[in-house]
Amino acid sequence: MNKHVLMPTYMKDFACIGSECEDSCCTGWQVTLDKKSYKEYKNIKHPQLSKSLQQGMKRNKSDATSSANYASFHLDQHGRCPMLNERNLCGIQLNLGEKMLSPTCKTYPRVVNLVDDTYEMSAKLSCPEVARLVLLNKEKMECEEAEVTLDPSWSMLSVLDTQNPKLAEKYFWNIRVFTIDVLQNRNWSIEERLVFLGLFIQKLEQLLAQNHIEHIPDLIHEYIDKMESSDIQASLDMIKGNVKMQMHIIMHFVSLRAKLGVSSERYVSIFSDMLSGFGLDQGDTIDVDLLEQQYLSNYTMYYEPFMSDHSYMLENYLVNHVFESMFPKSGDSLFSDYMLMAVIYMMVRIHLIGISGHYKGLNEEIVIKVVQSFNRVTMHSSNYLEMIKTYFKENEFDSLAHIVAILSTRVAE
């Protein structure tokens, strides 16, 4: 069906590169099957596929009421989907056509949302080709409306109704546009943009708590004026980071990685490079003072010189996250959504700072690999994201003051 779809301009250039992909979405992930696809595959009579389909599918009896998560393909000993052939091409698509793919396989890496009567489509940066398209664009990310053929079997991630005058969603578009404007303000560092956005979100939550939804447009105008004021830069310049707290988070990464046992070889390699760059690959004992010295040295010598000319890469990463996740769609808390975005950015930065020490510098290829592989193991794992949120709450890092201290790279003298 043809629909008018709002989407980032990079979507016009996206096409799956199939067997040439360096991190196939058909390996390392459980491939879920809806009930309709499972029944169709069960009844297929095909000389090359029938046996693989019968042996490769497994019913999900722990979620018997779900038609979307009805079954899955059982990965082989190498973590590959049993439908992959020796050339890393899908046997179902090759022999039966794209129409026979399950909704999971048809949709990924696309993300389809619906805001009122407007369809939106973007893509996940866990896909290497999407990561390249998004991160290598030196211009500010833009969206446009185009007529697109939407496959009715594609999975819909979120649906939002902004017409209820009693809910903050009424100002969804206003808040979203302002958020993107802040993230694309290239007069500030990425960290300064996130801090300023946090100040706005905090004020916004106060209005919501007081049920003063009608004052949201005034708040946006107030912060637009602040963004254009010279006074705000002086305030941002005064903010200092807490390196000790950032070291605490690095050490938590090490234990979390061991606890989760991540299977992605691509991510394991960048994680190992990060440890090497921080000098944490020599044994089990961590000298916090030496770690702090290495962290600051890597940042000053390798990370900052590269990112000062390539900040658009992480800017685009954040803007794509805002569009894809429909930020600021009200959930438990707008601040919670903001905190998660800020923390994920900070986690990517820590990986890059560590890896920059390992390679004695950064380049575009390294940044793409880090962002893509990190997103693959985190943004598709609700368990990982919940563990991150729990860690920040248990350590009382979930206030704006703590988020600012973690984000800021300025060190108190």
Coordinates of N, CA, C and O in Angstrom, one line a residue, residues 235-386:
S235 N 27.4 29.7 31.5 CA 26.9 28.8 32.5 C 27.4 27.4 32.1 O 27.8 26.6 33.0
L236 N 27.3 27.0 30.8 CA 27.8 25.7 30.4 C 29.3 25.5 30.6 O 29.7 24.4 30.9
D237 N 30.0 26.6 30.4 CA 31.5 26.5 30.6 C 31.8 26.2 32.1 O 33.0 25.8 32.3
M238 N 30.9 26.6 33.0 CA 31.3 26.4 34.4 C 31.0 24.9 34.9 O 31.5 24.6 36.0
I239 N 30.4 24.1 34.1 CA 30.0 22.8 34.5 C 31.3 21.9 34.4 O 32.0 21.9 33.4
K240 N 31.6 21.2 35.5 CA 32.7 20.3 35.5 C 32.2 18.8 35.6 O 31.2 18.5 36.2
G241 N 33.0 17.9 35.0 CA 32.7 16.5 35.1 C 33.2 15.8 36.3 O 34.1 16.4 37.0
N242 N 32.7 14.7 36.6 CA 33.2 13.8 37.7 C 33.8 12.6 37.1 O 33.2 11.6 36.8
V243 N 35.1 12.6 37.0 CA 35.9 11.6 36.3 C 35.8 10.3 37.2 O 35.7 9.2 36.6
K244 N 35.8 10.4 38.5 CA 35.7 9.2 39.4 C 34.4 8.5 39.1 O 34.4 7.2 39.0
M245 N 33.4 9.2 38.9 CA 32.1 8.6 38.6 C 32.2 7.9 37.2 O 31.6 6.7 37.1
Q246 N 32.8 8.5 36.3 CA 33.0 7.9 35.0 C 33.8 6.6 35.0 O 33.6 5.6 34.3
M247 N 34.8 6.6 35.9 CA 35.6 5.4 36.1 C 34.8 4.3 36.7 O 34.9 3.1 36.4
H248 N 33.9 4.6 37.6 CA 33.0 3.7 38.3 C 32.2 3.0 37.2 O 31.9 1.8 37.2
I249 N 31.7 3.7 36.2 CA 30.9 3.2 35.1 C 31.7 2.3 34.2 O 31.2 1.2 33.8
I250 N 33.0 2.6 34.0 CA 33.8 1.8 33.1 C 34.0 0.4 33.8 O 33.9 -0.7 33.2
M251 N 34.3 0.4 35.1 CA 34.4 -0.8 35.8 C 33.2 -1.7 35.9 O 33.2 -2.9 35.8
H252 N 32.0 -1.0 35.9 CA 30.7 -1.7 35.8 C 30.6 -2.3 34.5 O 30.0 -3.5 34.4
F253 N 31.0 -1.7 33.4 CA 31.0 -2.3 32.1 C 31.7 -3.6 32.0 O 31.2 -4.6 31.4
V254 N 32.9 -3.6 32.7 CA 33.7 -4.8 32.6 C 32.9 -6.0 33.3 O 32.9 -7.1 32.8
S255 N 32.3 -5.7 34.4 CA 31.6 -6.8 35.1 C 30.3 -7.1 34.4 O 29.9 -8.3 34.3
L256 N 29.6 -6.2 33.8 CA 28.4 -6.4 33.1 C 28.6 -7.3 31.8 O 27.9 -8.2 31.5
R257 N 29.7 -7.0 31.1 CA 30.1 -7.8 30.0 C 30.3 -9.2 30.3 O 29.8 -10.1 29.7
A258 N 31.0 -9.5 31.5 CA 31.2 -10.8 31.9 C 29.9 -11.5 32.3 O 29.7 -12.7 32.1
K259 N 29.0 -10.8 32.9 CA 27.8 -11.3 33.4 C 26.8 -11.7 32.3 O 26.2 -12.7 32.3
L260 N 26.8 -10.9 31.2 CA 25.9 -11.1 30.1 C 26.4 -12.1 29.1 O 25.6 -12.8 28.4
G261 N 27.7 -12.2 29.0 CA 28.3 -13.2 28.1 C 27.9 -12.9 26.7 O 27.4 -13.8 26.0
V262 N 28.1 -11.7 26.2 CA 27.7 -11.3 24.9 C 28.4 -12.2 23.8 O 29.6 -12.4 23.9
S263 N 27.6 -12.6 22.8 CA 28.1 -13.6 21.9 C 28.6 -12.9 20.6 O 29.2 -13.6 19.8
S264 N 28.3 -11.7 20.3 CA 28.6 -11.0 19.1 C 30.2 -10.9 19.0 O 30.8 -10.1 19.8
E265 N 30.8 -11.6 18.1 CA 32.2 -11.5 17.9 C 32.7 -10.1 17.6 O 33.8 -9.7 18.0
R266 N 31.9 -9.4 16.8 CA 32.3 -8.1 16.4 C 32.3 -7.1 17.6 O 33.2 -6.3 17.8
Y267 N 31.3 -7.3 18.5 CA 31.3 -6.4 19.7 C 32.4 -6.9 20.7 O 33.1 -6.0 21.3
V268 N 32.6 -8.2 20.8 CA 33.7 -8.7 21.7 C 35.0 -8.1 21.3 O 35.9 -7.7 22.1
S269 N 35.3 -8.0 20.0 CA 36.5 -7.4 19.5 C 36.7 -6.0 19.9 O 37.8 -5.5 20.3
I270 N 35.6 -5.2 19.8 CA 35.8 -3.7 20.1 C 35.9 -3.6 21.7 O 36.5 -2.7 22.2
F271 N 35.2 -4.5 22.4 CA 35.3 -4.4 23.8 C 36.7 -4.7 24.3 O 37.2 -4.1 25.2
S272 N 37.3 -5.7 23.7 CA 38.7 -6.1 24.0 C 39.6 -4.9 23.7 O 40.6 -4.6 24.4
D273 N 39.4 -4.2 22.5 CA 40.2 -3.1 22.2 C 40.0 -1.9 23.2 O 41.0 -1.2 23.5
M274 N 38.8 -1.8 23.7 CA 38.6 -0.8 24.7 C 39.4 -1.1 26.0 O 40.0 -0.2 26.5
L275 N 39.3 -2.3 26.4 CA 40.1 -2.7 27.6 C 41.5 -2.5 27.4 O 42.2 -2.0 28.3
S276 N 42.0 -2.8 26.2 CA 43.5 -2.6 25.9 C 43.8 -1.2 26.0 O 44.9 -0.8 26.5
G277 N 42.9 -0.3 25.4 CA 43.2 1.1 25.4 C 43.2 1.8 26.8 O 43.8 2.8 27.0
F278 N 42.5 1.1 27.7 CA 42.5 1.6 29.1 C 43.5 0.9 30.0 O 43.6 1.2 31.2
G279 N 44.3 0.0 29.4 CA 45.2 -0.8 30.2 C 44.6 -1.8 31.1 O 45.2 -2.1 32.1
L280 N 43.4 -2.3 30.7 CA 42.7 -3.2 31.6 C 42.8 -4.7 31.1 O 42.0 -5.5 31.5
D281 N 43.7 -4.9 30.2 CA 43.8 -6.3 29.6 C 45.0 -7.0 30.2 O 45.4 -8.1 29.7
Q282 N 45.6 -6.5 31.3 CA 46.8 -7.1 31.9 C 46.5 -8.0 33.1 O 47.4 -8.6 33.6
G283 N 45.3 -8.0 33.6 CA 45.0 -8.8 34.7 C 43.6 -8.4 35.3 O 42.9 -7.6 34.8
D284 N 43.3 -9.0 36.5 CA 42.0 -8.8 37.1 C 41.9 -7.6 38.0 O 40.9 -7.0 38.2
T285 N 43.1 -7.1 38.4 CA 43.1 -6.0 39.3 C 43.1 -4.7 38.6 O 43.8 -4.5 37.6
I286 N 42.2 -3.8 39.0 CA 42.1 -2.5 38.4 C 42.6 -1.4 39.3 O 42.1 -1.2 40.4
D287 N 43.6 -0.7 38.8 CA 44.1 0.5 39.6 C 43.3 1.7 39.1 O 43.5 2.2 37.9
V288 N 42.4 2.2 39.9 CA 41.5 3.3 39.5 C 42.3 4.6 39.1 O 41.9 5.3 38.2
D289 N 43.4 4.9 39.8 CA 44.2 6.1 39.5 C 44.8 6.0 38.2 O 44.8 6.9 37.4
L290 N 45.4 4.8 37.9 CA 46.0 4.6 36.5 C 44.9 4.6 35.4 O 45.2 5.2 34.3
L291 N 43.8 4.0 35.7 CA 42.7 4.1 34.8 C 42.2 5.5 34.4 O 42.0 5.9 33.3
E292 N 42.1 6.3 35.5 CA 41.8 7.7 35.3 C 42.8 8.4 34.5 O 42.4 9.2 33.5
Q293 N 44.1 8.2 34.7 CA 45.1 8.9 34.0 C 45.0 8.5 32.5 O 45.2 9.3 31.6
Q294 N 44.8 7.2 32.2 CA 44.8 6.7 30.9 C 43.5 7.2 30.1 O 43.6 7.6 29.0
Y295 N 42.4 7.3 30.8 CA 41.2 7.8 30.3 C 41.4 9.3 29.8 O 41.0 9.6 28.7
L296 N 41.9 10.1 30.7 CA 42.1 11.5 30.4 C 43.2 11.7 29.3 O 43.0 12.6 28.4
S297 N 44.2 10.9 29.3 CA 45.2 10.9 28.3 C 44.6 10.6 26.9 O 44.9 11.3 25.9
N298 N 43.9 9.5 26.8 CA 43.2 9.1 25.6 C 42.3 10.2 25.1 O 42.3 10.4 23.9
Y299 N 41.5 10.7 26.0 CA 40.6 11.8 25.6 C 41.3 13.0 25.0 O 40.9 13.4 23.9
T300 N 42.3 13.4 25.6 CA 43.1 14.6 25.2 C 43.9 14.4 23.9 O 43.9 15.2 23.0
M301 N 44.5 13.2 23.9 CA 45.5 13.0 22.7 C 44.8 12.4 21.5 O 45.2 12.8 20.4
Y302 N 43.7 11.6 21.7 CA 43.2 10.9 20.5 C 41.7 11.2 20.2 O 41.3 11.4 19.1
Y303 N 40.9 11.1 21.3 CA 39.4 11.3 21.1 C 39.0 12.7 20.7 O 38.4 12.9 19.6
E304 N 39.4 13.7 21.5 CA 39.0 15.0 21.3 C 39.4 15.6 19.9 O 38.7 16.2 19.2
P305 N 40.7 15.4 19.5 CA 41.2 15.9 18.2 C 40.3 15.4 17.1 O 40.1 16.1 16.1
F306 N 40.0 14.1 17.1 CA 39.2 13.5 16.0 C 37.8 14.0 16.1 O 37.2 14.5 15.1
M307 N 37.1 14.0 17.3 CA 35.7 14.4 17.4 C 35.5 15.9 17.2 O 34.4 16.3 16.8
S308 N 36.5 16.7 17.4 CA 36.3 18.1 17.2 C 36.0 18.4 15.7 O 35.3 19.4 15.4
D309 N 36.4 17.5 14.8 CA 36.1 17.7 13.4 C 35.0 16.7 12.9 O 34.6 16.8 11.7
H310 N 34.6 15.8 13.7 CA 33.7 14.8 13.3 C 32.5 14.6 14.3 O 31.9 13.6 14.4
S311 N 32.2 15.7 15.0 CA 31.1 15.6 16.0 C 29.7 15.3 15.3 O 28.8 14.9 15.9
Y312 N 29.6 15.6 14.0 CA 28.4 15.3 13.2 C 28.0 13.8 13.3 O 26.8 13.5 13.2
M313 N 29.0 13.0 13.5 CA 28.7 11.5 13.5 C 27.9 11.2 14.7 O 26.8 10.5 14.6
L314 N 28.3 11.7 15.9 CA 27.5 11.4 17.1 C 26.2 12.3 17.2 O 25.2 11.8 17.8
E315 N 26.3 13.4 16.6 CA 25.0 14.2 16.5 C 24.0 13.5 15.7 O 22.8 13.4 16.1
N316 N 24.3 12.9 14.5 CA 23.4 12.2 13.7 C 22.9 10.9 14.5 O 21.7 10.5 14.3
Y317 N 23.8 10.3 15.2 CA 23.4 9.2 16.0 C 22.3 9.5 17.0 O 21.2 8.8 17.1
L318 N 22.4 10.7 17.7 CA 21.4 11.1 18.7 C 20.1 11.5 18.0 O 19.0 11.2 18.4
V319 N 20.2 12.2 16.9 CA 19.0 12.7 16.2 C 18.2 11.5 15.6 O 17.0 11.4 15.7
N320 N 18.9 10.5 15.1 CA 18.2 9.3 14.6 C 17.5 8.6 15.8 O 16.4 8.1 15.6
H321 N 18.2 8.6 16.9 CA 17.6 7.9 18.1 C 16.3 8.7 18.5 O 15.2 8.0 18.8
V322 N 16.3 10.0 18.4 CA 15.1 10.8 18.8 C 13.9 10.5 17.8 O 12.8 10.2 18.2
F323 N 14.3 10.4 16.5 CA 13.2 10.1 15.5 C 12.7 8.7 15.6 O 11.5 8.5 15.6
E324 N 13.6 7.7 15.7 CA 13.3 6.3 15.7 C 12.4 6.0 17.0 O 11.4 5.2 16.9
S325 N 12.9 6.5 18.1 CA 12.2 6.1 19.4 C 11.0 7.0 19.7 O 10.3 6.8 20.7
M326 N 10.7 8.0 18.8 CA 9.6 8.9 19.0 C 9.7 9.7 20.3 O 8.7 10.0 20.9
F327 N 10.9 10.0 20.7 CA 11.1 10.9 21.8 C 10.5 12.2 21.5 O 10.7 12.7 20.4
P328 N 9.7 12.8 22.3 CA 9.5 12.5 23.8 C 8.1 11.8 24.0 O 7.3 12.3 24.7
K329 N 7.9 10.6 23.4 CA 6.7 9.9 23.7 C 6.6 9.6 25.2 O 7.5 9.0 25.7
S330 N 5.5 10.0 25.8 CA 5.4 9.8 27.3 C 5.4 8.3 27.6 O 4.6 7.6 27.1
G331 N 6.2 7.9 28.5 CA 6.2 6.6 29.1 C 6.1 6.7 30.6 O 5.3 7.4 31.1
D332 N 7.0 6.0 31.3 CA 7.0 6.2 32.7 C 7.4 7.6 33.1 O 7.0 8.2 34.0
S333 N 8.4 8.2 32.3 CA 8.9 9.5 32.6 C 9.7 10.0 31.4 O 10.5 9.3 30.8
L334 N 9.4 11.3 31.1 CA 10.2 11.9 30.0 C 11.7 12.0 30.4 O 12.6 11.8 29.6
F335 N 11.9 12.3 31.7 CA 13.3 12.4 32.1 C 14.0 11.0 32.1 O 15.2 10.9 31.7
S336 N 13.2 9.9 32.3 CA 13.8 8.6 32.2 C 14.3 8.3 30.8 O 15.3 7.7 30.5
D337 N 13.4 8.8 29.8 CA 13.8 8.6 28.4 C 15.0 9.4 28.0 O 15.9 9.0 27.3
Y338 N 15.0 10.7 28.6 CA 16.2 11.5 28.3 C 17.5 10.9 29.0 O 18.5 10.9 28.3
M339 N 17.3 10.4 30.2 CA 18.5 9.8 30.9 C 19.0 8.6 30.1 O 20.3 8.5 29.9
L340 N 18.2 7.8 29.6 CA 18.6 6.6 28.8 C 19.4 7.1 27.6 O 20.5 6.5 27.2
M341 N 18.9 8.1 26.9 CA 19.6 8.6 25.7 C 21.0 9.2 26.1 O 22.0 8.9 25.4
A342 N 21.0 9.9 27.2 CA 22.3 10.5 27.6 C 23.3 9.4 28.0 O 24.5 9.5 27.7
V343 N 22.8 8.4 28.7 CA 23.6 7.3 29.2 C 24.2 6.5 28.0 O 25.4 6.1 28.0
I344 N 23.3 6.2 27.1 CA 23.8 5.5 25.9 C 24.9 6.2 25.1 O 25.9 5.6 24.7
Y345 N 24.7 7.5 25.0 CA 25.7 8.4 24.4 C 27.0 8.3 25.1 O 28.1 8.1 24.6
M346 N 26.9 8.4 26.5 CA 28.1 8.4 27.3 C 28.8 7.0 27.2 O 30.0 6.9 27.2
M347 N 28.0 5.9 27.1 CA 28.6 4.6 27.0 C 29.3 4.4 25.7 O 30.4 3.8 25.6
V348 N 28.8 5.0 24.6 CA 29.4 4.9 23.3 C 30.7 5.7 23.4 O 31.8 5.3 22.9
R349 N 30.7 6.9 24.0 CA 31.9 7.7 24.1 C 33.0 7.0 24.9 O 34.2 7.1 24.5
I350 N 32.6 6.3 26.0 CA 33.6 5.6 26.8 C 34.3 4.5 25.9 O 35.5 4.4 25.9
H351 N 33.5 3.8 25.1 CA 34.1 2.8 24.2 C 35.1 3.5 23.3 O 36.2 3.0 23.1
L352 N 34.7 4.6 22.7 CA 35.5 5.3 21.7 C 36.8 5.8 22.4 O 37.9 5.8 21.8
I353 N 36.7 6.4 23.6 CA 37.9 6.9 24.3 C 38.9 5.8 24.6 O 40.1 5.9 24.4
G354 N 38.3 4.6 25.0 CA 39.2 3.5 25.3 C 39.9 3.0 24.0 O 41.1 2.8 23.9
I355 N 39.1 2.8 23.0 CA 39.6 2.3 21.7 C 40.6 3.2 21.0 O 41.5 2.8 20.4
S356 N 40.4 4.5 21.2 CA 41.3 5.5 20.7 C 42.7 5.3 21.3 O 43.7 5.6 20.6
G357 N 42.8 4.9 22.5 CA 44.1 4.6 23.1 C 44.7 3.4 22.6 O 45.9 3.3 22.4
H358 N 43.9 2.4 22.2 CA 44.4 1.1 21.6 C 45.0 1.4 20.3 O 46.1 0.9 20.0
Y359 N 44.3 2.2 19.4 CA 44.8 2.4 18.1 C 45.6 3.7 17.9 O 46.0 4.0 16.8
K360 N 45.7 4.4 19.0 CA 46.4 5.7 19.0 C 45.8 6.7 18.1 O 46.4 7.5 17.4
G361 N 44.4 6.7 18.1 CA 43.7 7.6 17.2 C 42.3 6.9 16.8 O 42.1 5.8 17.2
L362 N 41.5 7.7 16.1 CA 40.2 7.2 15.7 C 40.1 7.6 14.2 O 40.8 8.4 13.7
N363 N 39.2 6.8 13.5 CA 38.9 7.2 12.1 C 37.4 6.8 12.0 O 36.7 6.3 12.9
E364 N 36.8 7.2 10.8 CA 35.4 7.0 10.6 C 35.0 5.5 10.7 O 33.9 5.2 11.2
E365 N 35.8 4.7 10.2 CA 35.5 3.2 10.1 C 35.4 2.7 11.6 O 34.5 1.9 11.9
I366 N 36.3 3.1 12.5 CA 36.3 2.7 13.8 C 35.0 3.2 14.5 O 34.3 2.4 15.2
V367 N 34.6 4.4 14.3 CA 33.4 5.0 15.0 C 32.2 4.2 14.5 O 31.3 3.9 15.3
I368 N 32.1 3.9 13.2 CA 30.9 3.2 12.7 C 30.9 1.8 13.3 O 29.8 1.4 13.7
K369 N 32.0 1.1 13.4 CA 32.0 -0.2 14.0 C 31.6 -0.2 15.4 O 30.8 -1.1 15.9
V370 N 32.1 0.8 16.2 CA 31.7 0.9 17.6 C 30.2 1.1 17.8 O 29.5 0.5 18.5
V371 N 29.7 2.2 17.1 CA 28.3 2.5 17.2 C 27.4 1.4 16.8 O 26.4 1.0 17.5
Q372 N 27.7 0.8 15.7 CA 26.9 -0.3 15.1 C 26.9 -1.5 16.0 O 25.8 -2.0 16.4
S373 N 28.0 -2.0 16.4 CA 28.1 -3.2 17.2 C 27.6 -3.0 18.7 O 26.9 -3.9 19.2
F374 N 27.8 -1.8 19.2 CA 27.3 -1.5 20.5 C 25.8 -1.4 20.5 O 25.1 -2.0 21.4
N375 N 25.2 -0.9 19.4 CA 23.7 -0.8 19.3 C 23.2 -2.2 19.1 O 22.1 -2.5 19.6
R376 N 23.9 -3.1 18.5 CA 23.4 -4.4 18.2 C 23.2 -5.2 19.6 O 22.3 -5.9 19.7
V377 N 24.2 -5.0 20.5 CA 24.1 -5.8 21.7 C 23.3 -5.1 22.8 O 23.0 -5.7 23.8
T378 N 23.0 -3.8 22.7 CA 22.3 -3.1 23.7 C 20.9 -2.7 23.3 O 19.9 -3.1 24.1
M379 N 20.7 -2.1 22.2 CA 19.3 -1.5 21.8 C 18.3 -2.6 21.4 O 17.2 -2.3 21.3
H380 N 18.8 -3.8 21.2 CA 17.9 -4.9 20.9 C 17.7 -5.9 22.2 O 17.1 -6.9 22.0
S381 N 18.2 -5.4 23.3 CA 18.2 -6.3 24.5 C 17.5 -5.5 25.6 O 18.1 -4.6 26.2
S382 N 16.2 -5.8 25.8 CA 15.5 -5.1 26.9 C 16.1 -5.5 28.3 O 16.2 -4.6 29.2
N383 N 16.7 -6.6 28.4 CA 17.4 -7.0 29.6 C 18.6 -6.1 29.9 O 18.8 -5.7 31.0
Y384 N 19.4 -5.9 28.8 CA 20.6 -5.0 29.0 C 20.2 -3.6 29.4 O 20.8 -3.0 30.3
L385 N 19.2 -3.1 28.7 CA 18.7 -1.7 29.0 C 18.2 -1.6 30.4 O 18.4 -0.6 31.1
E386 N 17.4 -2.6 30.9 CA 16.9 -2.6 32.2 C 18.1 -2.7 33.3 O 18.0 -2.0 34.3

